[in-house]
Coordinates of C-alpha atoms and ligand atoms in Angstrom, one line a residue:
M1 CA 63.2 99.0 119.2
K2 CA 63.3 96.2 116.6
Y3 CA 66.4 94.5 115.3
I4 CA 67.3 91.8 112.9
A5 CA 69.9 89.2 113.9
F6 CA 71.6 86.8 111.4
D7 CA 73.5 83.7 112.7
L8 CA 75.3 81.3 110.4
G9 CA 76.3 77.9 111.5
A10 CA 78.1 75.2 109.5
S11 CA 74.9 73.3 108.9
S12 CA 72.3 76.1 108.8
G13 CA 71.6 79.8 109.0
K14 CA 68.9 81.5 110.8
M15 CA 67.5 85.1 111.1
M16 CA 65.3 86.5 113.8
L17 CA 63.4 89.6 114.4
G18 CA 63.8 90.9 118.0
S19 CA 61.7 93.5 119.8
F20 CA 62.9 94.9 123.1
D21 CA 60.3 96.7 125.2
G22 CA 62.7 97.9 127.9
N23 CA 62.1 94.7 130.0
R24 CA 61.9 91.6 127.8
L25 CA 63.3 90.6 124.5
D26 CA 60.8 88.9 122.2
T27 CA 62.1 87.0 119.2
E28 CA 60.6 85.5 116.1
V29 CA 62.3 83.4 113.4
I30 CA 62.0 85.1 110.0
H31 CA 64.2 83.0 107.8
R32 CA 66.1 79.7 107.9
F33 CA 68.3 78.0 105.3
P34 CA 70.7 75.1 105.1
N35 CA 74.4 75.6 104.9
C36 CA 77.0 73.0 103.9
Q37 CA 80.5 72.6 102.8
I38 CA 81.0 71.9 99.1
S39 CA 83.7 69.5 98.0
A40 CA 85.0 70.4 94.6
N41 CA 88.3 69.7 92.8
G42 CA 89.9 68.3 95.9
S43 CA 89.0 71.4 98.0
L44 CA 86.3 72.4 100.5
Y45 CA 84.3 75.6 100.1
W46 CA 81.3 77.5 101.3
N47 CA 78.6 78.8 99.0
F48 CA 79.2 82.4 100.1
L49 CA 76.9 84.0 97.5
G50 CA 74.1 81.6 98.5
I51 CA 74.6 82.7 102.0
Y52 CA 74.4 86.4 100.9
Q53 CA 71.2 85.7 98.9
N54 CA 69.6 84.2 102.0
L55 CA 70.6 87.2 104.0
I56 CA 68.8 89.4 101.5
E57 CA 65.7 87.2 101.5
G58 CA 65.6 87.3 105.3
L59 CA 66.1 91.0 105.4
K60 CA 63.1 91.5 103.0
T61 CA 60.9 89.4 105.3
G62 CA 62.1 91.1 108.4
F63 CA 61.5 94.6 107.1
R64 CA 58.1 93.6 105.9
K65 CA 57.1 92.2 109.3
A66 CA 58.5 95.2 111.1
D67 CA 56.8 97.7 108.7
G68 CA 60.3 99.0 107.8
Q69 CA 61.1 100.0 111.4
I70 CA 64.4 98.2 112.0
A71 CA 67.0 99.9 114.2
G72 CA 69.8 97.6 113.3
L73 CA 71.2 94.4 111.8
G74 CA 73.9 92.3 113.5
M75 CA 75.6 89.2 111.9
D76 CA 77.6 86.4 113.5
S77 CA 79.0 83.2 112.2
Y78 CA 81.6 80.5 112.8
C79 CA 85.1 81.9 112.7
N80 CA 88.2 81.9 110.7
D81 CA 86.9 81.8 107.1
F82 CA 87.3 84.8 105.0
G83 CA 87.1 86.4 101.5
L84 CA 89.5 88.6 99.7
I85 CA 88.5 91.9 98.1
G86 CA 90.4 93.0 95.0
K87 CA 91.4 96.5 93.8
S88 CA 88.1 96.9 92.0
G89 CA 86.1 96.2 95.2
D90 CA 85.1 92.7 93.8
I91 CA 85.4 89.6 95.9
I92 CA 88.2 87.8 94.1
T93 CA 88.3 84.3 95.6
Q94 CA 85.9 81.5 96.5
M95 CA 85.5 81.1 100.3
H96 CA 87.3 78.0 101.6
C97 CA 85.9 76.0 104.5
Y98 CA 88.2 75.8 107.6
R99 CA 88.2 72.0 107.2
D100 CA 89.9 72.2 103.8
A101 CA 93.0 70.0 103.7
R102 CA 95.5 72.5 102.4
T103 CA 96.4 73.3 106.0
K104 CA 97.0 69.7 106.9
R105 CA 99.1 69.2 103.7
N106 CA 101.4 72.1 104.7
R107 CA 101.3 71.6 108.4
D108 CA 105.0 70.8 109.0
K109 CA 106.3 73.7 106.8
I110 CA 104.0 76.1 108.6
Y111 CA 105.0 75.1 112.1
D112 CA 108.6 75.3 111.1
L113 CA 108.1 79.0 110.7
I114 CA 106.6 79.4 114.2
S115 CA 106.3 76.4 116.5
E116 CA 102.9 75.6 118.0
K117 CA 104.2 76.4 121.5
E118 CA 105.4 79.9 120.5
L119 CA 102.2 80.6 118.5
H120 CA 100.2 79.7 121.6
Q121 CA 102.3 82.0 123.8
L122 CA 102.2 84.8 121.3
T123 CA 98.5 84.7 120.6
G124 CA 96.8 82.9 123.5
N125 CA 94.8 81.0 120.9
Q126 CA 94.6 77.2 120.6
N127 CA 96.6 75.5 117.9
A128 CA 94.3 74.4 115.2
L129 CA 94.6 74.0 111.5
F130 CA 91.4 76.0 111.0
N131 CA 92.9 79.2 112.3
T132 CA 93.0 82.0 109.7
A133 CA 96.8 82.4 110.2
I134 CA 97.3 78.8 109.4
Q135 CA 95.0 79.0 106.4
L136 CA 96.9 82.0 105.0
A137 CA 100.2 80.4 105.7
A138 CA 99.0 77.3 103.8
M139 CA 98.0 79.5 100.9
I140 CA 101.5 81.0 100.8
Q141 CA 103.2 77.6 101.1
Q142 CA 101.2 76.1 98.2
G143 CA 102.0 79.1 95.9
D144 CA 98.8 81.1 96.2
G145 CA 100.4 84.0 98.1
Y146 CA 100.0 86.2 95.1
L147 CA 96.3 86.4 95.9
L148 CA 97.2 88.0 99.2
E149 CA 99.8 90.3 97.6
G150 CA 97.3 91.3 94.9
C151 CA 94.2 91.9 97.1
E152 CA 93.2 95.0 99.0
T153 CA 91.4 93.6 102.0
L154 CA 90.7 90.3 103.8
L155 CA 87.4 90.2 105.6
H156 CA 86.0 87.4 107.8
L157 CA 82.6 86.1 106.8
P158 CA 80.2 88.5 108.8
D159 CA 82.6 91.4 108.1
L160 CA 82.4 90.6 104.4
L161 CA 78.6 90.5 104.5
A162 CA 78.7 93.9 106.3
Y163 CA 80.9 95.2 103.5
M164 CA 78.4 94.1 100.9
L165 CA 75.6 96.0 102.7
T166 CA 77.5 99.1 103.7
G167 CA 80.7 99.4 101.7
E168 CA 82.6 99.6 105.0
R169 CA 85.7 97.3 105.6
K170 CA 86.0 96.6 109.3
S171 CA 87.2 93.7 111.3
E172 CA 85.2 93.0 114.4
Y173 CA 87.2 92.3 117.6
T174 CA 85.8 88.9 118.7
I175 CA 86.2 87.3 115.3
A176 CA 89.7 88.9 114.8
S177 CA 90.8 87.6 118.2
V178 CA 90.5 83.9 117.2
T179 CA 92.6 84.1 114.0
Q180 CA 96.0 83.5 115.7
M181 CA 96.9 86.9 114.1
F182 CA 95.7 89.0 117.0
D183 CA 97.8 90.5 119.8
Y184 CA 95.9 90.7 123.1
R185 CA 98.7 92.9 124.5
T186 CA 98.0 95.7 122.1
N187 CA 94.5 94.7 120.9
L188 CA 95.8 95.1 117.3
W189 CA 96.9 92.7 114.6
H190 CA 100.0 90.7 115.7
K191 CA 103.0 92.1 113.8
E192 CA 105.4 89.3 114.7
V193 CA 103.1 86.5 113.7
L194 CA 102.2 88.3 110.4
K195 CA 105.9 88.9 109.6
R196 CA 107.0 85.3 110.3
F197 CA 104.2 83.8 108.2
M198 CA 104.7 86.5 105.5
I199 CA 101.1 87.7 105.7
P200 CA 100.8 91.3 104.5
E201 CA 99.5 93.4 107.4
R202 CA 98.0 96.0 105.0
I203 CA 95.2 93.6 103.9
L204 CA 93.8 93.4 107.4
A205 CA 91.0 95.9 108.2
P206 CA 90.9 98.2 111.3
I207 CA 89.4 96.4 114.4
V208 CA 86.1 97.6 115.8
E209 CA 84.4 96.8 119.0
P210 CA 81.2 94.8 119.4
G211 CA 78.4 97.2 120.2
S212 CA 79.4 99.8 117.7
V213 CA 77.9 100.8 114.4
V214 CA 79.9 99.6 111.4
G215 CA 78.0 101.6 108.8
H216 CA 74.8 102.4 107.1
A217 CA 73.1 100.4 104.3
T218 CA 74.1 101.8 100.9
R219 CA 71.5 103.4 98.7
E220 CA 71.8 100.4 96.3
M221 CA 71.1 98.1 99.2
Q222 CA 68.1 100.2 100.3
S223 CA 66.6 100.1 96.9
L224 CA 67.3 96.3 96.5
L225 CA 65.5 95.7 99.8
G226 CA 62.8 98.4 99.2
T227 CA 63.5 100.0 102.5
G228 CA 64.9 103.2 104.1
G229 CA 68.3 103.3 105.7
F230 CA 69.4 101.1 108.6
D231 CA 72.6 100.5 110.6
V232 CA 74.7 97.5 110.4
I233 CA 76.1 96.9 113.9
A234 CA 79.2 95.0 115.0
V235 CA 78.0 92.4 117.4
G236 CA 80.1 89.5 118.8
E237 CA 80.6 88.4 115.2
H238 CA 82.1 85.1 116.3
D239 CA 79.0 83.0 117.0
T240 CA 80.6 81.6 120.2
A241 CA 81.2 85.2 121.5
S242 CA 77.5 86.0 120.9
A243 CA 76.4 82.8 122.5
V244 CA 78.5 83.4 125.6
A245 CA 77.2 87.1 125.8
A246 CA 73.8 85.5 126.4
L247 CA 75.0 83.3 129.2
P248 CA 72.1 83.4 131.7
A249 CA 74.3 83.1 134.8
L250 CA 74.6 86.0 137.1
S251 CA 76.9 84.6 139.8
G252 CA 79.0 81.6 140.9
N253 CA 81.6 79.9 138.7
P254 CA 79.7 78.4 135.8
A255 CA 81.1 76.7 132.7
Y256 CA 79.4 76.9 129.4
I257 CA 79.2 74.7 126.4
S258 CA 78.2 76.5 123.2
S259 CA 76.8 73.4 121.5
G260 CA 76.3 73.0 117.8
T261 CA 78.5 71.6 115.1
W262 CA 81.3 72.3 117.6
S263 CA 81.0 72.1 121.4
L264 CA 83.0 75.0 122.8
M265 CA 83.4 74.4 126.5
G266 CA 84.9 77.1 128.7
V267 CA 84.6 79.7 131.4
E268 CA 84.7 83.4 131.3
T269 CA 87.8 85.1 132.7
C270 CA 88.9 88.7 133.1
D271 CA 92.4 87.9 132.2
F272 CA 94.3 86.2 129.5
F273 CA 97.5 84.1 130.3
T274 CA 99.4 81.2 128.8
N275 CA 101.5 78.7 130.5
E276 CA 102.7 75.0 130.2
T277 CA 99.2 73.7 131.3
T278 CA 97.2 75.9 128.8
F279 CA 99.6 74.7 126.1
K280 CA 99.4 71.0 127.2
Y281 CA 95.5 71.1 127.1
N282 CA 95.5 73.3 123.9
I283 CA 93.3 75.8 125.7
A284 CA 92.1 78.9 123.7
F285 CA 91.7 82.4 125.0
E286 CA 89.2 84.0 122.7
G287 CA 88.0 87.6 122.9
G288 CA 84.6 88.1 124.3
V289 CA 82.3 91.1 124.3
E290 CA 83.4 93.9 126.6
H291 CA 86.8 92.1 126.6
R292 CA 85.7 89.2 128.8
Y293 CA 87.9 86.4 127.7
R294 CA 86.5 83.1 126.7
M295 CA 88.9 80.5 128.1
L296 CA 87.8 77.4 126.3
K297 CA 88.5 74.2 124.5
N298 CA 87.0 73.0 121.2
V299 CA 85.4 69.6 121.3
M300 CA 84.4 68.0 118.0
G301 CA 80.7 68.3 119.0
L302 CA 77.6 67.3 117.0
W303 CA 79.6 67.3 113.8
I304 CA 80.2 63.6 114.2
I305 CA 76.4 63.0 114.4
Q306 CA 75.7 65.4 111.5
E307 CA 78.1 63.4 109.4
C308 CA 76.6 60.1 110.4
R309 CA 73.1 61.4 109.5
R310 CA 74.4 62.7 106.2
E311 CA 75.9 59.2 105.5
Y312 CA 72.6 57.5 106.3
Q313 CA 70.8 59.9 104.0
T314 CA 73.1 58.8 101.1
M315 CA 72.1 55.2 101.9
G316 CA 68.4 56.3 101.6
Q317 CA 67.8 56.3 105.3
E318 CA 66.3 59.6 106.5
Y319 CA 66.5 60.4 110.3
S320 CA 65.9 63.7 112.0
F321 CA 68.3 64.5 114.9
G322 CA 65.4 63.9 117.3
E323 CA 64.8 60.4 115.8
L324 CA 68.5 59.6 116.1
A325 CA 68.5 60.7 119.8
A326 CA 65.4 58.6 120.4
L327 CA 67.0 55.5 118.9
A328 CA 70.1 56.1 121.0
A329 CA 68.1 56.4 124.2
K330 CA 66.7 52.9 123.6
E331 CA 70.2 51.3 123.3
A332 CA 72.1 49.7 126.2
P333 CA 74.6 52.1 127.8
F334 CA 78.4 52.1 127.4
K335 CA 78.7 49.6 124.6
A336 CA 81.5 51.6 122.9
L337 CA 83.3 54.9 123.5
I338 CA 85.4 57.1 121.2
D339 CA 87.6 60.1 121.6
P340 CA 85.4 62.7 119.7
D341 CA 88.6 64.7 119.0
W342 CA 90.4 61.9 117.3
E343 CA 92.1 63.6 114.3
E344 CA 90.3 61.4 111.7
F345 CA 86.9 62.7 112.8
Y346 CA 87.8 66.3 111.7
E347 CA 87.4 65.8 108.0
P348 CA 84.0 65.1 106.4
G349 CA 83.0 61.7 105.1
R350 CA 83.1 58.0 106.1
M351 CA 82.1 58.8 109.7
L352 CA 80.5 55.4 110.4
E353 CA 83.6 53.7 109.2
K354 CA 85.9 55.9 111.2
I355 CA 83.9 55.3 114.4
R356 CA 84.1 51.5 113.7
K357 CA 87.9 51.9 113.1
F358 CA 88.3 53.7 116.5
C359 CA 86.4 51.0 118.3
S360 CA 88.3 48.1 116.7
M361 CA 91.7 49.8 117.3
T362 CA 90.8 50.2 121.0
G363 CA 89.5 46.6 121.4
Q364 CA 85.8 47.5 121.6
K365 CA 82.8 46.0 119.9
E366 CA 81.9 48.1 116.9
P367 CA 78.5 49.8 116.8
E368 CA 76.1 48.5 114.2
T369 CA 72.8 50.3 114.3
P370 CA 72.1 54.1 114.0
G371 CA 71.1 54.1 117.7
Q372 CA 74.3 52.4 118.7
F373 CA 76.5 54.8 116.8
V374 CA 74.7 57.9 118.2
R375 CA 74.7 56.5 121.7
A376 CA 78.5 55.9 121.5
V377 CA 79.0 59.4 120.3
E378 CA 76.8 61.1 122.9
E379 CA 78.2 59.2 125.8
S380 CA 81.7 60.0 124.6
L381 CA 80.9 63.7 124.1
A382 CA 79.6 63.9 127.7
F383 CA 82.9 62.2 129.0
K384 CA 85.0 64.6 126.9
Y385 CA 83.1 67.5 128.5
R386 CA 84.0 66.1 131.9
W387 CA 87.7 65.8 130.8
V388 CA 87.6 69.5 129.7
M389 CA 85.9 70.6 132.9
D390 CA 88.6 68.9 134.9
A391 CA 91.3 70.6 132.8
L392 CA 89.6 74.0 133.3
E393 CA 89.4 73.5 137.0
E394 CA 93.1 72.5 137.2
I395 CA 94.1 75.6 135.2
N396 CA 92.0 78.1 137.2
G397 CA 92.3 76.3 140.6
K398 CA 88.5 76.9 141.0
K399 CA 85.7 74.4 141.2
I400 CA 83.0 74.8 138.5
D401 CA 79.6 74.7 140.1
C402 CA 77.3 74.2 137.1
I403 CA 77.2 74.0 133.3
H404 CA 75.2 76.1 131.0
I405 CA 74.5 74.6 127.5
L406 CA 73.9 77.3 125.0
G407 CA 72.8 76.9 121.4
G408 CA 70.9 74.5 119.3
G409 CA 72.7 71.4 120.6
G410 CA 70.9 71.9 123.9
Q411 CA 67.7 70.5 122.2
D412 CA 69.4 67.1 122.4
R413 CA 68.0 66.2 125.9
L414 CA 69.7 62.8 126.0
L415 CA 73.1 64.6 125.7
D416 CA 72.0 67.2 128.2
Q417 CA 71.3 64.5 130.8
F418 CA 74.5 62.6 129.9
T419 CA 76.5 65.8 130.4
A420 CA 75.0 66.2 133.9
N421 CA 75.8 62.6 134.7
A422 CA 79.4 62.6 133.4
C423 CA 80.3 66.0 134.9
R424 CA 78.4 65.5 138.2
R425 CA 77.1 69.1 138.0
P426 CA 73.7 70.5 137.4
V427 CA 73.2 71.4 133.8
Y428 CA 71.1 74.4 132.6
V429 CA 69.9 74.4 129.0
G430 CA 69.0 77.5 127.1
P431 CA 68.6 79.7 125.3
T432 CA 68.8 77.4 122.3
E433 CA 69.1 80.4 120.1
A434 CA 71.9 81.8 122.3
A435 CA 74.0 83.3 119.5
L436 CA 71.1 85.2 118.1
A437 CA 70.1 86.3 121.6
G438 CA 73.7 87.6 122.3
N439 CA 73.7 89.2 118.9
F440 CA 70.6 91.2 119.8
L441 CA 72.2 92.3 123.1
M442 CA 75.1 94.0 121.4
Q443 CA 72.8 95.8 119.0
M444 CA 70.7 97.0 122.0
K445 CA 73.9 98.2 123.6
A446 CA 74.9 100.1 120.4
K447 CA 71.5 101.8 120.4
G448 CA 71.8 102.7 124.1
E449 CA 68.9 100.5 125.2
I450 CA 71.1 98.6 127.6
R451 CA 74.2 99.6 129.6
D452 CA 76.3 96.4 129.3
V453 CA 76.3 92.7 128.9
L454 CA 75.5 92.1 132.6
Q455 CA 72.2 93.9 132.2
G456 CA 71.8 92.0 129.0
R457 CA 72.1 88.7 130.8
E458 CA 69.3 89.7 133.2
I459 CA 67.1 90.3 130.2
I460 CA 68.0 86.9 128.8
R461 CA 66.9 85.2 132.0
K462 CA 63.6 87.0 131.9
S463 CA 63.0 86.3 128.2
F464 CA 64.0 82.7 127.6
D465 CA 63.1 79.3 129.2
I466 CA 66.1 77.6 131.0
E467 CA 65.7 73.9 131.7
E468 CA 67.5 72.1 134.5
F469 CA 69.1 68.6 134.4
L470 CA 70.4 67.0 137.6
P471 CA 73.2 64.4 137.7
A472 CA 72.0 60.8 137.9
D473 CA 73.7 57.3 138.0
Q474 CA 76.9 58.9 139.2
A475 CA 78.7 55.7 140.4
V476 CA 78.5 54.0 137.0
W477 CA 79.3 57.1 135.0
E478 CA 82.4 57.7 137.2
E479 CA 83.6 54.2 136.7
K480 CA 83.2 54.5 132.9
Y481 CA 84.9 57.9 132.9
Q482 CA 88.1 56.2 134.3
Y483 CA 87.9 53.8 131.3
F484 CA 87.3 56.7 128.9
K485 CA 90.5 58.4 130.1
T486 CA 92.5 55.3 129.2
L487 CA 91.1 55.5 125.7
L488 CA 92.3 59.1 125.3
K489 CA 95.8 57.9 126.1
S490 CA 95.7 54.9 123.8
V491 CA 95.2 56.6 120.4
Ligands
LIG1 C1 86.4 76.5 113.7 C2 85.2 76.7 114.5 O1 84.3 77.3 113.7 C3 85.4 77.5 115.7 O2 86.4 77.0 116.5 C4 84.2 77.7 116.6 O3 84.5 78.6 117.6 C5 83.0 78.2 116.0 O4 83.0 79.2 115.5 C6 81.8 77.3 116.0 O5 80.8 77.9 115.3

């Protein structure tokens, strides 16, 4: 059968046509488009209708290429951002970006309602300002709670797109599970958290499992696309859940890094638990497909480099990511290191200045050239992965034997090699379109073409190239890692 998968990242969106012949999954890109946050009137937004328009364009291309024979469509994206549907069925708000500063401005008032420790214990999620619960609590604190009282339904980004195609209002499990409003004990919305933050439970949609059909394209949608009917399928709608579904590891104790704007590093567990150590390291338990938990930590990821690149663009200097990595490769090693998760790196803008500030605060020489900046970021990311790996091993009491890099960030071969060096583990890279691959798997499951995700992972191994990077220069990387850890403590 043939399927269309839609994957939206913070910096770009992509759509693929996938054909499964019972043995291999063949994929073809049918549409790409840029995505970005828009800063307006002191707030940060996404261009949701632009995203929708690109979805429609991609669907038209996909249907044309497949002669109209599409068994399903699955959509995944970054998590936590949402739209509100009013009584008329209209979308009644702009979609804020999770980096919008309203959460930071209201942080103290929000955590006075439920402390970070209690929130972690109740939900198993990491404490982060981007969580939907914190965004909603911030809206209420700043006087915009009437929008929640007045609306009918809140839907997360892929669920909102599904609503526009099918008219159905459903909340997919993996994306619901990372909102800090979800209760793993009942697999329903978390009544206590909602009550304490004063978020009306009635606006949250029923939760559906990945691998189930959400609905059928409406007649209006069919005529807009010039096609017959097709199913919209709930996949791992949180992109990280889809990427991890496509993990091409069949045994051992691997860690994964879902690498893109964020680097989400973790392991798959069958259980969810919280304790002092998970709180100390701010570890997240996120719902995976077939209720395999993703025990992971967010690392700031390629966002820092994306922002440096954007800044160079505004200065009239155009570099592709490949060119930046090539410049970094020519620079001398370990000239400067940063903590990629330093709070100031979270918000957009002035990234070069913020890196310089971190270096001067910690008594290091400031980078000057694009290559020096990128080298500092990439070495630091690799060391942060090592630090997270150590924390995951401490929590689980189990040695990690290799690392799989999933997603577009894996195309940065310098960072892949640095990761192997810093973590002292073999690194396997691919699929670079992991979220789309995992998205296809759950559609194939919904249509009865595969039994479960384990069978799906075997298909991924047969269908995509996986590249190996072995650790090198271990003594010097180990020595510098000790220095890196002192930096984490000093800021
Ligand atoms: C806030 C981030 O979007 C989130 O933590 C991450 O899991 C993600 O969705 C990356 O695309």
